[in-house]
Amino acid sequence: MSSATRYFRLIGSLGRYALARELSFRGNFLAKVSVEVLWLGILLAFYRTIFARTSSIAEWSEPQYLFFVGCFFALNGLIETLFLENCDGFAELVRTGDLDFLLLKPIDEQFLITCRRVDWSTAPNVVMGAAVMVLSLWQMHWAFEPARIVAFFVSFACGVMIAYCFMLMLTSVSVWMVRNQGLMEMWWLFSSLARYPKEIFSHTWADPIGRFFTYILPILLVVNVPSQAMVRILDWRMVGFTLLATIVLFWVSRKFFQKALRSYRSASS
Amino acid sequence: MTPPELATAAPSEMEVPAFSMPVESNPAGFAATLRKYTKIFRASLVERLTYRADFLFSTLLRFLPMLTTILLWQAIYATATPDETSTPGHKRLSGFQFDEMIAYLLMVNISRMFSSMPGLAGGIARDIREGTIKKYLLQPLDLIGYLLSYRVAHKVSYIISSALPYAVLFFICRGFFRGHVPTEPTVWLAFATSLVLAFAVGFFFEASVGMVGFWFLEVTSILYIVMTLNFFISGHMFPLDLLPRPWSTILKSLPFQYMAYFPAVIFLGKVRGAALAYGLLLQLCWAGVFICLARWLYRRGLRRYSAYGG
């Protein structure tokens, strides 16, 4: 238990340190936030343009789809705040051999490597995404249901963890691959799968691909299950499966990461 | 998360080894020459294949966004209310059938292959900030000229090395192009011209943004805003025709459409005849405007430049 409190205290101090650093470059912070606001605006413009032509996409009605967009934006924002910058720096740590200094610290390597910096500039995305979600709930006259809220928060947390596990595995690959492509790009490409409702895969030739990314590499669960639970059908079996997938994936990705670390040859340090 | 400039991750960044050709002094004849060039070929190939895992992996990942895009538009076309001009079985949205829409979204990648300039503006701004721009002032070398020739070489190697993955992608998606590949040589010529001009517009536009570094030391944030906006207003996300009336007209009169939208619609035969000639002329004019703007900003900027650091 004391080790758990130690990690919480560490997260707290790392977060405070990052915030202090971020606030010493306030102009830069505001600029970064305004880019994110602009990007949300573009996503909403895209959504409006499409829904000017149709009343539903893959069985998602307009307000339901808006909720999906908000959920995606918030979830992605949280991942970027907590993990993306850290994972992006990993390849460089391996290349320069600076990873040695992190490995020497008396703390879990995975925690230190993936959580050491908090990127506060994307934290407002969580709030903006939440605002979009609330707006869509208001638009669809959502009836308050505590069960849905519970299911949403559980599967949202699982979604963040699943995404984190995939990011961790993509990050680990850079130990073996010479000259890794930037993780940012790889993450952008891979997470494009989670950007749209998974129903776009069904009833077409892509159905097996959709199943593959739901049950084998479950990236499609990430935004779909929380959105689904909140505004469409609340299927506890799916929420349960997401929970199970999160646990399995966490174990697999941790093993994978440790295997990668064992192959690290500490070059040029 | 805003879209990263994907072209930076392209195999373009891999440097092509420069082999200097040894002068042939051994008169052993054809066999020796052949052996020598085979060796060079093998060495180059090995150098290329060092990054094979990485290359294959990223190529594989690159297909994913295209897959979801196709599926998304399929879902949209399944329920959308078509234009009045649509014929049964050929649903059109703002004049685009489903296969044309996908062909458009694929062709936009080709436009961006020419017009995207990863790292150009940021590099200029860094040179200004760190004072390394001095090297262009001390030598008989023009900054813009140097960067232009560097960029052309970069683009050539990028286009050659990404030809194979793109060929595979287009081959898989060949069904969407059925009946939309231009048959007239003039359309091909216009398409090629618009791609070259897209390169010019993209290059000089970004160079101009980089020159802003003479006035503001930190331009990365401006750059991010411009690039994010460009993703939308250049027609990279969807054809500009889909936007409601005032917006589509406004965006089509801005220069950004020439970096993605315009070459793609030429290929699909959406602009023809006088409109095509007029469009190309306007694209040429915009290229000219940005050439002058970059030059002017450079000249004005140098007057302000006080050579810190370096």
PDB file of C-alpha atoms in Angstrom, chain B residues 96-241:
ATOM      1  CA  PHE B  96     -19.294  13.353 -56.393  1.00  0.00           C
ATOM      2  CA  GLN B  97     -20.268   9.706 -56.697  1.00  0.00           C
ATOM      3  CA  PHE B  98     -18.974   7.378 -53.998  1.00  0.00           C
ATOM      4  CA  ASP B  99     -16.117   6.037 -56.091  1.00  0.00           C
ATOM      5  CA  GLU B 100     -15.203   9.564 -57.176  1.00  0.00           C
ATOM      6  CA  MET B 101     -15.137  10.652 -53.548  1.00  0.00           C
ATOM      7  CA  ILE B 102     -12.671   7.903 -52.641  1.00  0.00           C
ATOM      8  CA  ALA B 103     -10.626   8.561 -55.779  1.00  0.00           C
ATOM      9  CA  TYR B 104     -10.571  12.236 -54.764  1.00  0.00           C
ATOM     10  CA  LEU B 105      -9.370  11.412 -51.238  1.00  0.00           C
ATOM     11  CA  LEU B 106      -6.623   9.217 -52.716  1.00  0.00           C
ATOM     12  CA  MET B 107      -5.583  11.838 -55.262  1.00  0.00           C
ATOM     13  CA  VAL B 108      -5.373  14.493 -52.562  1.00  0.00           C
ATOM     14  CA  ASN B 109      -2.480  12.475 -51.173  1.00  0.00           C
ATOM     15  CA  ILE B 110      -0.703  12.905 -54.490  1.00  0.00           C
ATOM     16  CA  SER B 111      -1.316  16.666 -54.404  1.00  0.00           C
ATOM     17  CA  ARG B 112       0.035  16.846 -50.873  1.00  0.00           C
ATOM     18  CA  MET B 113       3.029  14.770 -51.902  1.00  0.00           C
ATOM     19  CA  PHE B 114       4.015  17.764 -54.034  1.00  0.00           C
ATOM     20  CA  SER B 115       2.765  20.670 -51.946  1.00  0.00           C
ATOM     21  CA  SER B 116       3.591  19.661 -48.376  1.00  0.00           C
ATOM     22  CA  MET B 117       6.876  21.070 -47.104  1.00  0.00           C
ATOM     23  CA  PRO B 118       7.670  19.448 -43.794  1.00  0.00           C
ATOM     24  CA  GLY B 119      10.183  21.438 -41.819  1.00  0.00           C
ATOM     25  CA  LEU B 120      10.641  24.266 -44.327  1.00  0.00           C
ATOM     26  CA  ALA B 121       9.188  27.207 -42.401  1.00  0.00           C
ATOM     27  CA  GLY B 122      10.454  25.845 -39.094  1.00  0.00           C
ATOM     28  CA  GLY B 123      13.944  25.497 -40.574  1.00  0.00           C
ATOM     29  CA  ILE B 124      14.019  29.058 -41.875  1.00  0.00           C
ATOM     30  CA  ALA B 125      12.798  30.382 -38.530  1.00  0.00           C
ATOM     31  CA  ARG B 126      15.466  28.351 -36.727  1.00  0.00           C
ATOM     32  CA  ASP B 127      18.180  29.689 -39.023  1.00  0.00           C
ATOM     33  CA  ILE B 128      17.047  33.212 -38.211  1.00  0.00           C
ATOM     34  CA  ARG B 129      16.767  32.604 -34.478  1.00  0.00           C
ATOM     35  CA  GLU B 130      20.064  30.828 -34.101  1.00  0.00           C
ATOM     36  CA  GLY B 131      21.919  33.094 -36.469  1.00  0.00           C
ATOM     37  CA  THR B 132      22.915  30.326 -38.883  1.00  0.00           C
ATOM     38  CA  ILE B 133      21.277  32.327 -41.666  1.00  0.00           C
ATOM     39  CA  LYS B 134      24.596  34.203 -41.763  1.00  0.00           C
ATOM     40  CA  LYS B 135      26.063  31.500 -43.959  1.00  0.00           C
ATOM     41  CA  TYR B 136      23.788  32.628 -46.779  1.00  0.00           C
ATOM     42  CA  LEU B 137      24.846  36.230 -46.285  1.00  0.00           C
ATOM     43  CA  LEU B 138      28.566  35.490 -46.274  1.00  0.00           C
ATOM     44  CA  GLN B 139      28.583  33.223 -49.288  1.00  0.00           C
ATOM     45  CA  PRO B 140      27.427  33.959 -52.811  1.00  0.00           C
ATOM     46  CA  LEU B 141      24.413  31.808 -52.106  1.00  0.00           C
ATOM     47  CA  ASP B 142      20.772  32.811 -52.042  1.00  0.00           C
ATOM     48  CA  LEU B 143      18.759  31.382 -49.159  1.00  0.00           C
ATOM     49  CA  ILE B 144      15.572  30.805 -51.131  1.00  0.00           C
ATOM     50  CA  GLY B 145      17.445  29.418 -54.115  1.00  0.00           C
ATOM     51  CA  TYR B 146      19.384  27.025 -51.937  1.00  0.00           C
ATOM     52  CA  LEU B 147      16.310  25.821 -50.080  1.00  0.00           C
ATOM     53  CA  LEU B 148      14.425  25.416 -53.343  1.00  0.00           C
ATOM     54  CA  SER B 149      17.026  23.164 -54.927  1.00  0.00           C
ATOM     55  CA  TYR B 150      17.389  21.220 -51.688  1.00  0.00           C
ATOM     56  CA  ARG B 151      13.622  20.740 -51.550  1.00  0.00           C
ATOM     57  CA  VAL B 152      13.360  19.623 -55.164  1.00  0.00           C
ATOM     58  CA  ALA B 153      15.965  16.917 -54.536  1.00  0.00           C
ATOM     59  CA  HIS B 154      14.178  15.914 -51.359  1.00  0.00           C
ATOM     60  CA  LYS B 155      10.862  15.657 -53.193  1.00  0.00           C
ATOM     61  CA  VAL B 156      12.348  13.617 -56.035  1.00  0.00           C
ATOM     62  CA  SER B 157      13.792  11.052 -53.621  1.00  0.00           C
ATOM     63  CA  TYR B 158      10.558  11.027 -51.630  1.00  0.00           C
ATOM     64  CA  ILE B 159       8.391  10.470 -54.680  1.00  0.00           C
ATOM     65  CA  ILE B 160      10.637   7.690 -55.958  1.00  0.00           C
ATOM     66  CA  SER B 161      10.800   5.898 -52.630  1.00  0.00           C
ATOM     67  CA  SER B 162       7.096   6.161 -51.905  1.00  0.00           C
ATOM     68  CA  ALA B 163       6.119   5.125 -55.433  1.00  0.00           C
ATOM     69  CA  LEU B 164       5.930   1.465 -54.485  1.00  0.00           C
ATOM     70  CA  PRO B 165       3.641   1.783 -51.429  1.00  0.00           C
ATOM     71  CA  TYR B 166       1.427   4.175 -53.354  1.00  0.00           C
ATOM     72  CA  ALA B 167       1.347   1.843 -56.336  1.00  0.00           C
ATOM     73  CA  VAL B 168       0.164  -0.938 -54.020  1.00  0.00           C
ATOM     74  CA  LEU B 169      -2.446   1.339 -52.453  1.00  0.00           C
ATOM     75  CA  PHE B 170      -3.757   2.518 -55.813  1.00  0.00           C
ATOM     76  CA  PHE B 171      -3.760  -1.028 -57.125  1.00  0.00           C
ATOM     77  CA  ILE B 172      -5.880  -2.200 -54.186  1.00  0.00           C
ATOM     78  CA  CYS B 173      -8.187   0.763 -54.692  1.00  0.00           C
ATOM     79  CA  ARG B 174      -8.243   0.509 -58.493  1.00  0.00           C
ATOM     80  CA  GLY B 175     -12.001  -0.194 -58.443  1.00  0.00           C
ATOM     81  CA  PHE B 176     -12.692   3.379 -57.333  1.00  0.00           C
ATOM     82  CA  PHE B 177     -10.856   4.755 -60.349  1.00  0.00           C
ATOM     83  CA  ARG B 178     -12.796   2.771 -62.933  1.00  0.00           C
ATOM     84  CA  GLY B 179     -13.981   5.308 -65.478  1.00  0.00           C
ATOM     85  CA  HIS B 180     -12.287   8.208 -63.690  1.00  0.00           C
ATOM     86  CA  VAL B 181      -8.781   7.939 -65.075  1.00  0.00           C
ATOM     87  CA  PRO B 182      -8.326  10.694 -67.648  1.00  0.00           C
ATOM     88  CA  THR B 183      -7.957   9.482 -71.211  1.00  0.00           C
ATOM     89  CA  GLU B 184      -7.116  12.775 -72.889  1.00  0.00           C
ATOM     90  CA  PRO B 185      -3.438  13.727 -72.880  1.00  0.00           C
ATOM     91  CA  THR B 186      -4.371  17.375 -72.259  1.00  0.00           C
ATOM     92  CA  VAL B 187      -5.927  16.451 -68.905  1.00  0.00           C
ATOM     93  CA  TRP B 188      -2.773  14.574 -67.934  1.00  0.00           C
ATOM     94  CA  LEU B 189      -0.703  17.560 -68.989  1.00  0.00           C
ATOM     95  CA  ALA B 190      -2.896  19.926 -66.975  1.00  0.00           C
ATOM     96  CA  PHE B 191      -2.705  17.583 -63.987  1.00  0.00           C
ATOM     97  CA  ALA B 192       1.094  17.437 -64.154  1.00  0.00           C
ATOM     98  CA  THR B 193       1.277  21.224 -64.520  1.00  0.00           C
ATOM     99  CA  SER B 194      -0.990  21.754 -61.536  1.00  0.00           C
ATOM    100  CA  LEU B 195       1.169  19.410 -59.446  1.00  0.00           C
ATOM    101  CA  VAL B 196       4.313  21.347 -60.302  1.00  0.00           C
ATOM    102  CA  LEU B 197       2.503  24.591 -59.493  1.00  0.00           C
ATOM    103  CA  ALA B 198       1.187  23.015 -56.268  1.00  0.00           C
ATOM    104  CA  PHE B 199       4.818  22.456 -55.324  1.00  0.00           C
ATOM    105  CA  ALA B 200       5.601  26.113 -56.086  1.00  0.00           C
ATOM    106  CA  VAL B 201       2.593  27.445 -54.151  1.00  0.00           C
ATOM    107  CA  GLY B 202       3.357  25.153 -51.202  1.00  0.00           C
ATOM    108  CA  PHE B 203       7.059  25.995 -51.171  1.00  0.00           C
ATOM    109  CA  PHE B 204       6.794  29.766 -51.417  1.00  0.00           C
ATOM    110  CA  PHE B 205       3.812  29.923 -49.071  1.00  0.00           C
ATOM    111  CA  GLU B 206       5.706  28.074 -46.363  1.00  0.00           C
ATOM    112  CA  ALA B 207       8.866  30.012 -47.038  1.00  0.00           C
ATOM    113  CA  SER B 208       6.852  33.198 -46.474  1.00  0.00           C
ATOM    114  CA  VAL B 209       5.552  31.840 -43.177  1.00  0.00           C
ATOM    115  CA  GLY B 210       9.145  31.023 -42.193  1.00  0.00           C
ATOM    116  CA  MET B 211      10.255  34.578 -43.017  1.00  0.00           C
ATOM    117  CA  VAL B 212       7.870  35.829 -40.338  1.00  0.00           C
ATOM    118  CA  GLY B 213      10.628  34.594 -38.035  1.00  0.00           C
ATOM    119  CA  PHE B 214      12.443  37.875 -38.688  1.00  0.00           C
ATOM    120  CA  TRP B 215       9.696  39.642 -36.759  1.00  0.00           C
ATOM    121  CA  PHE B 216       8.702  36.998 -34.211  1.00  0.00           C
ATOM    122  CA  LEU B 217      11.384  34.777 -32.774  1.00  0.00           C
ATOM    123  CA  GLU B 218       9.026  31.894 -32.178  1.00  0.00           C
ATOM    124  CA  VAL B 219       6.928  30.902 -35.188  1.00  0.00           C
ATOM    125  CA  THR B 220       6.206  27.244 -34.400  1.00  0.00           C
ATOM    126  CA  SER B 221       2.856  28.116 -32.871  1.00  0.00           C
ATOM    127  CA  ILE B 222       1.819  30.256 -35.857  1.00  0.00           C
ATOM    128  CA  LEU B 223       3.011  27.452 -38.070  1.00  0.00           C
ATOM    129  CA  TYR B 224       0.902  24.877 -36.246  1.00  0.00           C
ATOM    130  CA  ILE B 225      -2.181  27.054 -36.559  1.00  0.00           C
ATOM    131  CA  VAL B 226      -1.581  27.624 -40.271  1.00  0.00           C
ATOM    132  CA  MET B 227      -0.918  23.946 -40.966  1.00  0.00           C
ATOM    133  CA  THR B 228      -3.940  22.757 -39.008  1.00  0.00           C
ATOM    134  CA  LEU B 229      -6.156  25.230 -40.818  1.00  0.00           C
ATOM    135  CA  ASN B 230      -4.600  24.282 -44.133  1.00  0.00           C
ATOM    136  CA  PHE B 231      -5.602  20.652 -43.598  1.00  0.00           C
ATOM    137  CA  PHE B 232      -9.214  21.743 -43.780  1.00  0.00           C
ATOM    138  CA  ILE B 233      -9.261  24.675 -46.182  1.00  0.00           C
ATOM    139  CA  SER B 234      -7.028  23.049 -48.799  1.00  0.00           C
ATOM    140  CA  GLY B 235      -9.633  20.331 -49.266  1.00  0.00           C
ATOM    141  CA  HIS B 236      -7.483  17.610 -47.743  1.00  0.00           C
ATOM    142  CA  MET B 237     -10.365  16.312 -45.584  1.00  0.00           C
ATOM    143  CA  PHE B 238     -13.080  16.362 -48.236  1.00  0.00           C
ATOM    144  CA  PRO B 239     -13.864  18.154 -51.509  1.00  0.00           C
ATOM    145  CA  LEU B 240     -14.592  21.833 -50.923  1.00  0.00           C
ATOM    146  CA  ASP B 241     -17.782  21.502 -52.998  1.00  0.00           C
TER     147      ASP B 241
END
